[in-house]
Every structure is written in structure tokens, then in C-alpha cells.
Short mmCIF file of C-alpha atoms in Angstrom, two decimals:
data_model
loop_
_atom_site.label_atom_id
_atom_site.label_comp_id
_atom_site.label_asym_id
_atom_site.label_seq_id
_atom_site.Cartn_x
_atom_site.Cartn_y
_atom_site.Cartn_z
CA UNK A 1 231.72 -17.32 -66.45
CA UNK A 2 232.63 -16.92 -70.17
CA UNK A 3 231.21 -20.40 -71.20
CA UNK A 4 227.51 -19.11 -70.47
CA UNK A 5 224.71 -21.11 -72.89
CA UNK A 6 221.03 -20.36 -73.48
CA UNK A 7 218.18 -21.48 -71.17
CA UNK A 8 215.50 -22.29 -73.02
CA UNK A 9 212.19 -23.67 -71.40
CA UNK A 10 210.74 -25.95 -73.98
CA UNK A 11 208.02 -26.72 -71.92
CA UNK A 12 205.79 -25.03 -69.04
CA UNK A 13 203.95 -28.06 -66.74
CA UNK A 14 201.15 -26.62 -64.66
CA UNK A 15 200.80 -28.61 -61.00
CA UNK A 16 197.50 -26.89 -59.52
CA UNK A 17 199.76 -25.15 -56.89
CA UNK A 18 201.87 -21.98 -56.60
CA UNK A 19 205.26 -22.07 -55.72
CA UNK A 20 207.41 -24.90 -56.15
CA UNK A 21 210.16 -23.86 -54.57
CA UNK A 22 212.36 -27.12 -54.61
CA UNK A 23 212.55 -29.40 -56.91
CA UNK A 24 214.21 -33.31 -56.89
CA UNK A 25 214.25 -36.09 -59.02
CA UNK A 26 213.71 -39.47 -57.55
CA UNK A 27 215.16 -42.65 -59.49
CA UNK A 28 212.17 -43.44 -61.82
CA UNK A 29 212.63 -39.49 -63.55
CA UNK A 30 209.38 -38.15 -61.19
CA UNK A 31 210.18 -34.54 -59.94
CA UNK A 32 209.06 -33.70 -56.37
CA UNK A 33 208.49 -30.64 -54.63
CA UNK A 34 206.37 -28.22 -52.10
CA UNK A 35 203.99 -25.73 -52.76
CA UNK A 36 203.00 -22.78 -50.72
CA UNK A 37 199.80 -24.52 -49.27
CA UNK A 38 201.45 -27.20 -47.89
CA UNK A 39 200.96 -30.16 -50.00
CA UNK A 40 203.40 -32.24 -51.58
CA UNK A 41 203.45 -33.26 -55.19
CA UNK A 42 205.07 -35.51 -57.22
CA UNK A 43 204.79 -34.95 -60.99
CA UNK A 44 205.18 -37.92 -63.09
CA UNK A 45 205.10 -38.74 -67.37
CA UNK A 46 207.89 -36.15 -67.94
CA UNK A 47 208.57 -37.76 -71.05
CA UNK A 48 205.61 -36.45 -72.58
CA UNK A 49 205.24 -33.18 -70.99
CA UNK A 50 201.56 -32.40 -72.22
CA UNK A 51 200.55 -35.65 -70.85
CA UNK A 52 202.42 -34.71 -67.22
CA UNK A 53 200.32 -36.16 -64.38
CA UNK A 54 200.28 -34.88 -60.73
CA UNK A 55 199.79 -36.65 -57.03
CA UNK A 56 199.68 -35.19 -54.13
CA UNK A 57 201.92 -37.13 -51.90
CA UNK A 58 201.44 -35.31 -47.97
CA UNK A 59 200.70 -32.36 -46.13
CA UNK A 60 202.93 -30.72 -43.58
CA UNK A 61 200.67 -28.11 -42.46
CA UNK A 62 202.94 -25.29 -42.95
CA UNK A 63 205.23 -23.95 -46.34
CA UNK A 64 208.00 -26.78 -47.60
CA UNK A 65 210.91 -25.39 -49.07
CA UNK A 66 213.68 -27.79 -49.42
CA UNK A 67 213.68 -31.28 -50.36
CA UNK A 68 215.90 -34.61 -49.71
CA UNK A 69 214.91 -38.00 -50.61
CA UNK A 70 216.32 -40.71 -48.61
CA UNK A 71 217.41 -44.38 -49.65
CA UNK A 72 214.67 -46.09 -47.82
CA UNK A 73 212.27 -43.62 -49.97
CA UNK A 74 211.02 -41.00 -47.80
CA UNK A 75 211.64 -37.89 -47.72
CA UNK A 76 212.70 -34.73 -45.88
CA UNK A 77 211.58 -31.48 -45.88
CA UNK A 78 212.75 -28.40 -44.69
CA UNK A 79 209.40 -26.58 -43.81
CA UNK A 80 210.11 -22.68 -43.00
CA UNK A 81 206.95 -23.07 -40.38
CA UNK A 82 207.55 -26.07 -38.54
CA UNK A 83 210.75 -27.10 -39.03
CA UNK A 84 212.90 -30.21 -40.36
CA UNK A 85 209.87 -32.95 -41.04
CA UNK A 86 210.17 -36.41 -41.76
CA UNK A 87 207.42 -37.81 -44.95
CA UNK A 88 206.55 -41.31 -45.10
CA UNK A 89 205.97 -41.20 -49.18
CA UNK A 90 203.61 -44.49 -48.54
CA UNK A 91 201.12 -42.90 -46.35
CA UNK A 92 201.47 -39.59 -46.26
CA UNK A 93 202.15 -39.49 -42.74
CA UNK A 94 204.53 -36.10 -41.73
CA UNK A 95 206.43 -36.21 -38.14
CA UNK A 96 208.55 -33.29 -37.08
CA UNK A 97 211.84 -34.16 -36.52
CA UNK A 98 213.39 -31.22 -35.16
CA UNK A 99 211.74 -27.98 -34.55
CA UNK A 100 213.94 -26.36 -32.02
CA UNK A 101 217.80 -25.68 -32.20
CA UNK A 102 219.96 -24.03 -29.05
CA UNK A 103 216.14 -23.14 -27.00
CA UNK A 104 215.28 -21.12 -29.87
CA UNK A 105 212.34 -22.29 -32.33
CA UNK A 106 213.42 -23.38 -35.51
CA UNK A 107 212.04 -21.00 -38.69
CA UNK A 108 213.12 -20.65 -42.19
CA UNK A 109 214.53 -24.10 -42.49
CA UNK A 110 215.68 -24.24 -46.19
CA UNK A 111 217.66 -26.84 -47.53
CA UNK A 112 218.77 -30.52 -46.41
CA UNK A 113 221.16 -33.43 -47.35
CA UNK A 114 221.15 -36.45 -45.96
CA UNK A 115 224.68 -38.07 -45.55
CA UNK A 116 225.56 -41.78 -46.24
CA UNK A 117 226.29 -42.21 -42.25
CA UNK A 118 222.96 -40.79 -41.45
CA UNK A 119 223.63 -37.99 -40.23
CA UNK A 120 221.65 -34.68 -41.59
CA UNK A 121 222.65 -31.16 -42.29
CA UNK A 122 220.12 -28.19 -43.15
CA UNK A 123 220.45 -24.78 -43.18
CA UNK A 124 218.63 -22.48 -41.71
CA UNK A 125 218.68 -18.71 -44.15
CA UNK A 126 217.63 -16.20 -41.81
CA UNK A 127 217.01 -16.07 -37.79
CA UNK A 128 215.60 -12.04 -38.29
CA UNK A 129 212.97 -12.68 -41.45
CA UNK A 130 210.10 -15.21 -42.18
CA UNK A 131 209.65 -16.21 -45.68
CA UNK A 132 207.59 -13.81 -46.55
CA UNK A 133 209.59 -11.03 -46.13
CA UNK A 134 212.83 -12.77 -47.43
CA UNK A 135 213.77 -9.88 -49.59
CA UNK A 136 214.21 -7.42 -45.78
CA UNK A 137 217.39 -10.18 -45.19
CA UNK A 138 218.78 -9.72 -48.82
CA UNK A 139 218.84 -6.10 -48.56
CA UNK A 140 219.53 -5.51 -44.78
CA UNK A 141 222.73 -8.09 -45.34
CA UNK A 142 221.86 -9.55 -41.60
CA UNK A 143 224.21 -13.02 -41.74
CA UNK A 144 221.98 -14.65 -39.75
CA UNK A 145 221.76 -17.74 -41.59
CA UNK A 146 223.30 -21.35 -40.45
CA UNK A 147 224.26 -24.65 -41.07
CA UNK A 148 223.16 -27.35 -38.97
CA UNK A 149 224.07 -31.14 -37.97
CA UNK A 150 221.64 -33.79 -36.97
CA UNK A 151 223.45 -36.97 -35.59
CA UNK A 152 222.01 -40.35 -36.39
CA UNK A 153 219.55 -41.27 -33.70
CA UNK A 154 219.55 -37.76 -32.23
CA UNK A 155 216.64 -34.99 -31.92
CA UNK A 156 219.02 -31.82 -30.91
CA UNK A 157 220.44 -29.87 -34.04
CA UNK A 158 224.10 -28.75 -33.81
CA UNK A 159 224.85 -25.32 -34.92
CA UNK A 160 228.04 -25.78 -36.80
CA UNK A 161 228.26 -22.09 -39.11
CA UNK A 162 226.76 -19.30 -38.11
CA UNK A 163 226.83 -15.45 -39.61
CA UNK A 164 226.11 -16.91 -43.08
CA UNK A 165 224.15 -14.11 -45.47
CA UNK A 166 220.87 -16.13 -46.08
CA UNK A 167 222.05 -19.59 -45.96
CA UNK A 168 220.41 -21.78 -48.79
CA UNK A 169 221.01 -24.68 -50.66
CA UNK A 170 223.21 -27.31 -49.73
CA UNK A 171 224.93 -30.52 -51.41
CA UNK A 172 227.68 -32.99 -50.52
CA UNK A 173 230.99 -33.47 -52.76
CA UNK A 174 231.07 -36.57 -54.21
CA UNK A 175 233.16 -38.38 -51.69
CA UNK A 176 231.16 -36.42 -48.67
CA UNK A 177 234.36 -34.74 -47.36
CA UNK A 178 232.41 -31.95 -47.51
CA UNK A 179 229.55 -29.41 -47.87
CA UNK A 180 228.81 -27.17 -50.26
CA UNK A 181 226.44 -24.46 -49.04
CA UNK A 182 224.99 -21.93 -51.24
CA UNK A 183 224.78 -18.35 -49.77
CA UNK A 184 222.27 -16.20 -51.66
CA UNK A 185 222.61 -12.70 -50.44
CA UNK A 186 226.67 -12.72 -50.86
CA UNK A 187 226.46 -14.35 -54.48
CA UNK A 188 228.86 -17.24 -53.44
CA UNK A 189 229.06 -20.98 -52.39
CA UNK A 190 230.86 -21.67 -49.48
CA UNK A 191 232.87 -24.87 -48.65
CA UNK A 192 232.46 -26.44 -45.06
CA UNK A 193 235.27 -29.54 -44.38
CA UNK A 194 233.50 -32.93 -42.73
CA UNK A 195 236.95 -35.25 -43.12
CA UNK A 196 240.40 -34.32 -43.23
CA UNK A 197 242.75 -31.87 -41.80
CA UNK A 198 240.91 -28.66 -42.25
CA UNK A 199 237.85 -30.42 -41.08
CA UNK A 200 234.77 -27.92 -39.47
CA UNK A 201 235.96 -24.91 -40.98
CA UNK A 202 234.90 -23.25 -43.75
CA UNK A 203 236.22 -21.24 -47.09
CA UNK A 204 235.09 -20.09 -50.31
CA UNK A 205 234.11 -22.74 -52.71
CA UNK A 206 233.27 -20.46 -55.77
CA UNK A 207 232.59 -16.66 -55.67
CA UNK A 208 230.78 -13.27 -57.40
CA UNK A 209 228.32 -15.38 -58.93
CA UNK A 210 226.89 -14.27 -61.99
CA UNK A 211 223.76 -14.22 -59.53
CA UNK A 212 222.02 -15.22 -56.47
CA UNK A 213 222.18 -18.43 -55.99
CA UNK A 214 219.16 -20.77 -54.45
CA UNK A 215 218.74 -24.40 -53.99
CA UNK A 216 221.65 -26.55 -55.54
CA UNK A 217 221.48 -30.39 -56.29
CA UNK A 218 223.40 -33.08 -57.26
CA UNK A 219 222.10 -36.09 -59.35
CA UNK A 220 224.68 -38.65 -57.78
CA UNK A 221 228.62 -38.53 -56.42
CA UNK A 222 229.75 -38.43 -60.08
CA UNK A 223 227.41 -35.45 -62.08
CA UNK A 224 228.39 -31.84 -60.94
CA UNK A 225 226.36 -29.77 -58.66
CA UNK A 226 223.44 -27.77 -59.87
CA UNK A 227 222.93 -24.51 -59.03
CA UNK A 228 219.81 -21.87 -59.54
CA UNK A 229 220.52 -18.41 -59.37
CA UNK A 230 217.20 -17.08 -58.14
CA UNK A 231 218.17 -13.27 -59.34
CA UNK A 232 220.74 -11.26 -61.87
CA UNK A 233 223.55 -9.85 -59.85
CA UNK A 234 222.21 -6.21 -58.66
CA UNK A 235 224.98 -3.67 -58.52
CA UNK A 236 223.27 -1.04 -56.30
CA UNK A 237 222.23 -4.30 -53.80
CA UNK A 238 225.93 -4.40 -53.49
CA UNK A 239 226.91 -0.82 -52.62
CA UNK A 240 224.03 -1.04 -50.48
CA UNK A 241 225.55 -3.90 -48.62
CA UNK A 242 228.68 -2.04 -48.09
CA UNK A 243 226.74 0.75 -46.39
CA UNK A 244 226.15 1.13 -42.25
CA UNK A 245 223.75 -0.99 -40.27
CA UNK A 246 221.37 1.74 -39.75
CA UNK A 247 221.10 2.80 -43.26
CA UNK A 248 220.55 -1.29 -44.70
CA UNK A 249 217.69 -1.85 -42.01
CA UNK A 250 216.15 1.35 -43.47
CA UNK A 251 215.96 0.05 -46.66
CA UNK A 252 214.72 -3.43 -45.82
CA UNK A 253 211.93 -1.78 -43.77
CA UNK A 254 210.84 -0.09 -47.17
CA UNK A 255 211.52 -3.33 -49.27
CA UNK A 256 209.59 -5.54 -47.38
CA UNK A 257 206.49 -3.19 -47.96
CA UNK A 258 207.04 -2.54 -51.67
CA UNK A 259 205.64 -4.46 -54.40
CA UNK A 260 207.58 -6.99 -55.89
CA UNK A 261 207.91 -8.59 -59.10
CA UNK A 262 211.12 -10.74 -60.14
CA UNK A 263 213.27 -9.63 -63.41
CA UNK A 264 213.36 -11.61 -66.52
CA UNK A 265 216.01 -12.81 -66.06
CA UNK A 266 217.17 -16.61 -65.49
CA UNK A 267 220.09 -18.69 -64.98
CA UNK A 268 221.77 -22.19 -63.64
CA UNK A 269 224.96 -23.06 -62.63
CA UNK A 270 227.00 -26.49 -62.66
CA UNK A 271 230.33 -26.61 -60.90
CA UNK A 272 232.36 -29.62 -60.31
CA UNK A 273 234.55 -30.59 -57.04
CA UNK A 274 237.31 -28.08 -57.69
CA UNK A 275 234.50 -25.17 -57.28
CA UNK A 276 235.31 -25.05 -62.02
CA UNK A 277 232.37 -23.57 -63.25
CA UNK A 278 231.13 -26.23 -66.01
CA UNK A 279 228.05 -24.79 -67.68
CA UNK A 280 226.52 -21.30 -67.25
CA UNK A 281 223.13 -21.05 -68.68
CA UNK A 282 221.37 -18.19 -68.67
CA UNK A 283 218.24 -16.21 -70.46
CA UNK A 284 217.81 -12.67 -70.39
CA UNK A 285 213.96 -12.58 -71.46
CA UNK A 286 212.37 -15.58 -69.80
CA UNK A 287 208.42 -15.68 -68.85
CA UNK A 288 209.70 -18.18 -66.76
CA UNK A 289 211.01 -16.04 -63.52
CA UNK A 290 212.45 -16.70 -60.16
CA UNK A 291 214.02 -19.89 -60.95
CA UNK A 292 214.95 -21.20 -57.22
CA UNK A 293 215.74 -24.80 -57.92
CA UNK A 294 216.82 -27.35 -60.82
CA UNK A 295 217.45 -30.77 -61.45
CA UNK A 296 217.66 -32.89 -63.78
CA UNK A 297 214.80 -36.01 -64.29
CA UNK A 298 213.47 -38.25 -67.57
CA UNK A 299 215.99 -36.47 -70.16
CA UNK A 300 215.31 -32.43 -68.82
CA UNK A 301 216.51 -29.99 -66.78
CA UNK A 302 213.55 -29.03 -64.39
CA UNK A 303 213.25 -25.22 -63.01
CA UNK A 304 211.24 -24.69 -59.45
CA UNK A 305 210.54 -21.21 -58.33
CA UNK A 306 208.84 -19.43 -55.52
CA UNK A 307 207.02 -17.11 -58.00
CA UNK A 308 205.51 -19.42 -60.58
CA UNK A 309 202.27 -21.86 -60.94
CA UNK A 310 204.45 -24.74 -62.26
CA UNK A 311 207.87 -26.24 -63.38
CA UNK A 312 209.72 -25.13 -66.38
CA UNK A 313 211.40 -27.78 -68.56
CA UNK A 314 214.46 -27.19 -70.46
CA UNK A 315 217.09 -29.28 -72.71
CA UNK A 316 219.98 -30.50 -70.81
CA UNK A 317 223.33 -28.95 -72.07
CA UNK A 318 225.50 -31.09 -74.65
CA UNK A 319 228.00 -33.16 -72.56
CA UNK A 320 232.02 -31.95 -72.90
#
């Protein structure tokens, strides 16, 4: 964690919506992603930032969080209201996949990857908190998040992790032998084996994080996977954490009532195959906050977050 740079949004781009909690780069440098009224956009022009121009693409009728675009050019969308949805990017037409998993309705879908077999894994971050009160699963520590399998052709999730502390992003290695799930409220990414001997269990992939970390990406099987680390690592959050049942549902009872307003401080991750951290950047005074997803599209690194009114632009690192 020594080879931390500066994160420096160079540019802010408004998209008439608040919350753009995932963001993804399709081939032509676009950036889409969800915002907290439903709709989704798709910002184009990124090349000349001031001159950014913004469609809205669908409606699912609910909140989308994370984003997957798929070969044939639609998309997925894990929506934290109504499930894992399917978007025909054409017409705007939304179908729900799967909205149920094990007889229990499906809530707080976050993340989703799409496999080169077709089948689909998502995670799911907490079965005890909606969205809006994400912050009463951070600090009660309830590891109620999951991973999940679709099967080509199927309808039925498969529960394949469970006990996971606010399951979250998710990407594939580059040889999809396995998973690589990000879990926010214990500050570490977690492998989970597809092929191979050790295959459907799971280990560490990388851990204490420098902070939480959100929605991850990867560009293509040879780029490293991008991380956002939604918040600076709190040191009382993690005596807290060590404390009884009891006492941590206290405390989430008070913090989902309290007012809350994210720090300035910002930060993104790239780690290779091995779990090697590759670049750290990170910005202690940002008026950019709450950075929950980044990619990178038409020569930047793009920021999402749940908290702002647009995207945040930044320079890519210099290649090593």
C-alpha cells in the first residue's frame, strides 16, 4: 500500500440524476450507469468533457446499482428493489430475470458478471438492510451478504457463499477460474474457485484494505481489476466490530437514524491476478465524495458514487 498516487478529478460531468452508483464503459468509451430514480443513462463525448452529452437508455422501476454489459449489447442490472433485470439497450424494454432466490424475495442485489459460458453470478450485500439504511449492516457487522449463480437457460439462483460482510462488487480473473468478490464491511476481496482443484471454496484474495471497498471492474482479461474504496478505513468501526452482537445492533439502530455525510476522503485500487496491489490512488481533500465505482472509458478514469449529482473524471495513472 506504499505505492499510493494522487486522485485528482480533472473534471466534474453533471447527468441530471443523483446517484450513480455504478459505472461501466462500453466499447465506443460511453460510461453507463443507474441513478436513484430509476433511469438509466449513458453519457457519451467524454473526450471533451464540457461538451458531455446524456441519454436516458431504460427504466427499471426501482434503484439500479450494479451494472454488466453483455456481448450481444444489453445489459444487466442488479436493481436493490426488484432484483437481477435484463435491459434491451435498443428499446428500452426491462424484464426481471430473477427476483426470488431459496423462497425468499430477492433485495439488495448489487453487483453482476456475466461469464463467457453464460452463466451469471451477483451478489447479494445484505439479507437484514435495504439500501437505504446500508450503513445499520456496516456497523452491526451482520454477514449476511452472498454470492449467487445463474445457469445458462435457468430462472432459479444458486446460493453458492453465504455469511459474507456486505457482499459487493464482483469481477472474473482473466482466465475465469475464478471470482473476485469485494466485501465492503471487512475491508477485503475475497477469492471464490470456478475451475480447478480447490474449486467452490473460497479464501482471501487481498486484505486490510486501505478502505472499504465498492464496485470493482475490469476493462478486459488482460488490464487489472479496479477497485473503489467507498470510505477511509475507520478504526473505531473496527473495535466496534469486534464487540458482542447486542452491543453492534445497538449502534446500527442509532446509525441508521443519524445524519450522514461521507468524509473527504477518496481512493481506487488496481490489483492484478496474484491479489499485487498495482496502483493505490488516493485524495485526502476531495469535493468529490463517496466514490463507489470506477472505470476506465475515452482516455479517463471515471468515479460513480451513491452521494453525488454526477461522475468525476480523473487522469489514468502512468503505465509501469
Amino acid at each position: 500500500m506504499d505505492r499510493s498516487t494522487a486522485l485528482t478529478p480533472r473534471h466534474y460531468v453533471a447527468i441530471g440524476g443523483h446517484g450513480p452508483e455504478d459505472v461501466v464503459a462500453d466499447a465506443r468509451g460511453r460510461v453507463l450507469t443507474g441513478v436513484a430514480d430509476g433511469r438509466i443513462l449513458r453519457i457519451d463525448g467524454l473526450t471533451e468533457p464540457l461538451a458531455a452529452r446524456v441519454e436516458v437508455l431504460a427504466e427499471t422501476g426501482g434503484r439500479p446499482l450494479g451494472l454488466e454489459l453483455l456481448p450481444d449489447g444489453a445489459l444487466l442490472v442488479c436493481d436493490a428493489e426488484r432484483g437481477l433485470l435484463g435491459v434491451d439497450l435498443a428499446d428500452g424494454t426491462v424484464r426481471v430475470i430473477a427476483d426470488e432466490v431459496a423462497g425468499e424475495r430477492l433485495r439488495f442485489a448489487s453487483n453482476v458478471v456475466a461469464l463467457s459460458d453464460g452463466s451469471v453470478y451477483f451478489t447479494v450485500s445484505s439479507r437484514r438492510y435495504p439500501l437505504d439504511q446500508w450503513i445499520g449492516d456496516i456497523v452491526e457487522h451482520t454477514g449476511t451478504g452472498r454470492l449467487l449463480r445463474l445457469a445458462p437457460g435457468d430462472d432459479t439462483p444458486e446460493v453458492l457463499l453465504e455469511g459474507l460482510q456486505f457482499a459487493n462488487g464482483l469481477a472474473a480473473s482473466g482466465d475465469e477460474s475464478f471470482l473476485v468478490v469485494a466485501e465492503t464491511g471487512a475491508r477485503r476481496l475475497t477469492r471464490y474457485w470456478l475451475d480447478g482443484p480447490q474449486a467452490g471454496r473460497a479464501e482471501p484474495f487481498a486484505e486490510n484494505l486501505p478502505g472499504m471497498p465498492d464496485n470493482i471492474w475490469r476493462g478486459g482479461p488482460d488490464g487489472p481489476v479496479w477497485v473503489s474504496l467507498a470510505g477511509p478505513r475507520v478504526p473505531p468501526l473496527d473495535l466496534l466490530h469486534r464487540a458482542a452482537p447486542p452491543v453492534r445492533r445497538a449502534a446500527a439502530r442509532i446509525a441508521v437514524r443519524a445524519p450522514y455525510r461521507p468524509t473527504g476522503s477518496i481512493g481506487v485500487l488496481a490489483v492484478d491476478d496474484t491479489g499485487e496491489v498495482v496502483y493505490h490512488l488516493a485524495r485526502n481533500r476531495s469535493r468529490f465524495r463517496m466514490v463507489t465505482s470506477v472505470c476506465e472509458a475515452s482516455g479517463h478514469l471515471v468515479l460513480g458514487s451513491l452521494w453525488e449529482r454526477g461522475i468525476a473524471l480523473c487522469e489514468p495513472p502512468a503505465a509501469k
